[in-house]
Every structure is written in C-alpha cells, then in structure tokens.
Short mmCIF file of C-alpha atoms in Angstrom, two decimals:
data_model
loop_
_atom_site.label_atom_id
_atom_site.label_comp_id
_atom_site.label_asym_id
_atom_site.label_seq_id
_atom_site.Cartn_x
_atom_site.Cartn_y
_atom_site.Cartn_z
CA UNK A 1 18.70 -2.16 -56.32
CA UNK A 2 15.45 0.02 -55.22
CA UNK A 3 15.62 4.01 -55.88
CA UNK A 4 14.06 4.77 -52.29
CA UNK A 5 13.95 8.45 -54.16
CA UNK A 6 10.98 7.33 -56.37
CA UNK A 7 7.23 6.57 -55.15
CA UNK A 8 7.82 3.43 -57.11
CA UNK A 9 10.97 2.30 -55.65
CA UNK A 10 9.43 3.14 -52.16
CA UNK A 11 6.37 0.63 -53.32
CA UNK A 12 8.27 -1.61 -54.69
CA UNK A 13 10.03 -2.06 -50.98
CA UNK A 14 6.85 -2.26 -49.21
CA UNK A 15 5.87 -4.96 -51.59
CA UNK A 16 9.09 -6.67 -50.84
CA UNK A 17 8.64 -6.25 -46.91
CA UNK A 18 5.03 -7.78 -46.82
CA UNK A 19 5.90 -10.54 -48.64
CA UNK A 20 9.31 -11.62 -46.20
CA UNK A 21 6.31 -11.05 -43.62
CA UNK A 22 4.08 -13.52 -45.28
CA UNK A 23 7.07 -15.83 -44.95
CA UNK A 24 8.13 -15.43 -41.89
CA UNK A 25 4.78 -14.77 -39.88
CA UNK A 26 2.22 -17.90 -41.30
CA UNK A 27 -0.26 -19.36 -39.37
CA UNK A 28 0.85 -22.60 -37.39
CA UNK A 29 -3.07 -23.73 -37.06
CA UNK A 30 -6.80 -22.05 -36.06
CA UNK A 31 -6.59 -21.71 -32.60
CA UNK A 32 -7.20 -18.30 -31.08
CA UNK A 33 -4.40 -18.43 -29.79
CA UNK A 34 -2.14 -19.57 -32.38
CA UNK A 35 -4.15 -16.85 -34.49
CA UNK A 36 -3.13 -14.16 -32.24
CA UNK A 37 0.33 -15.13 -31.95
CA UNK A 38 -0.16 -15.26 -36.18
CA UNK A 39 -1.79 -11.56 -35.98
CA UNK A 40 0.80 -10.15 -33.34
CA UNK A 41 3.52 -11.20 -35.25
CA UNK A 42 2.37 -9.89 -38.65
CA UNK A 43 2.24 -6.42 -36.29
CA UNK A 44 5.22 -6.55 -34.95
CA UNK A 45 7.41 -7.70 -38.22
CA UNK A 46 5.68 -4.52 -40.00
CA UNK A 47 6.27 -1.91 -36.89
CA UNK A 48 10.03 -3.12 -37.06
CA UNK A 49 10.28 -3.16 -40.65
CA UNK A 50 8.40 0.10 -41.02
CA UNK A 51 10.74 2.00 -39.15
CA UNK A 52 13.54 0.45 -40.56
CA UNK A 53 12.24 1.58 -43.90
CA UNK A 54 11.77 5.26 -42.51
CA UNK A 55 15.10 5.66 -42.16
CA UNK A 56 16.11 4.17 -45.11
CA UNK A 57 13.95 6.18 -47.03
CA UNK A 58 14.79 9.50 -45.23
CA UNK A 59 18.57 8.67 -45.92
CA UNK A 60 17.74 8.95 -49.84
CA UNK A 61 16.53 12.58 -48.97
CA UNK A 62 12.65 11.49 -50.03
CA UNK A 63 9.30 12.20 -47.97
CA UNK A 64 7.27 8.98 -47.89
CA UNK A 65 3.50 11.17 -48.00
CA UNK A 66 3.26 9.79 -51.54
CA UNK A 67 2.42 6.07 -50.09
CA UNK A 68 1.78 6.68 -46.22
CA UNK A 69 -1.22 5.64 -45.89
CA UNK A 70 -0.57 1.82 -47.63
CA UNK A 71 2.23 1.98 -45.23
CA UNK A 72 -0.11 1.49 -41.97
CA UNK A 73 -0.09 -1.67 -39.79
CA UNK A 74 -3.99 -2.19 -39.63
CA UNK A 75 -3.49 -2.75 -43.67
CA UNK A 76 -1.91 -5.80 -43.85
CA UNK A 77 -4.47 -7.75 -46.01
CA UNK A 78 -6.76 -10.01 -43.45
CA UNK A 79 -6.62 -13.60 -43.60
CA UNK A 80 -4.03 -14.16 -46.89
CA UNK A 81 -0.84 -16.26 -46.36
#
C-alpha cells in the first residue's frame, strides 16, 4: 500500500518500522542489563529491518538520499517506548 518510489512513501515505511520496533523491543525493567538487552535489540531490529527496506526500496527503482540520514541506527529516539 506504500509507493517506495516517493520520499513520502519511503517515510511513511520508516515510520511504520520504528513503531513494530517499539512493539517488539520494550523495556522488561531498569537494570543495566535488561537496558542493554532493551538498547541491543532496538539495534538489531533496525539493522535487519533497514536492510530489508534497502532492498525493497531499490526494487521500486528509487535512491533513498532523500531520507538517509533519519534512516541511521544511532537515531532511534532515546528513552521513548
């Protein structure tokens, strides 16, 4: 239902990727170590994910420069569920 040839489309499946990793990767209590299991797999959902999406979007024919740099790992927002 996205058009992975539009900058919007291609946000609008980002969006939809961080939220299914807000979902799936929630914090289970405050422990450092139950916060870096919380942190590694927030990482690791969007590294898989991310490259999933790279090949979706290069199958519609599109460069993703347009939204890149939202795209990085490190920008998943700190601390929100």
């Amino acid at each position: 239902d996205l058009d992975l040839t539009t900058e919007s489309g291609q946000s609008s499946l980002n969006k939809r990727v961080r939220a299914a990793v807000k979902r799936v990767c929630s914090p289970t209590g405050k422990s450092s170590s139950e916060l870096h299991a919380w942190n590694r797999c927030k990482r690791e959902s969007l590294a898989g994910a991310y490259a999933q999406m790279e090949v979706a979007i290069a199958r519609a024919g599109v460069s993703r420069t347009g939204i890149a740099a939202n795209m990085a790992i490190g920008a998943y927002p700190t601390g929100k569920r």
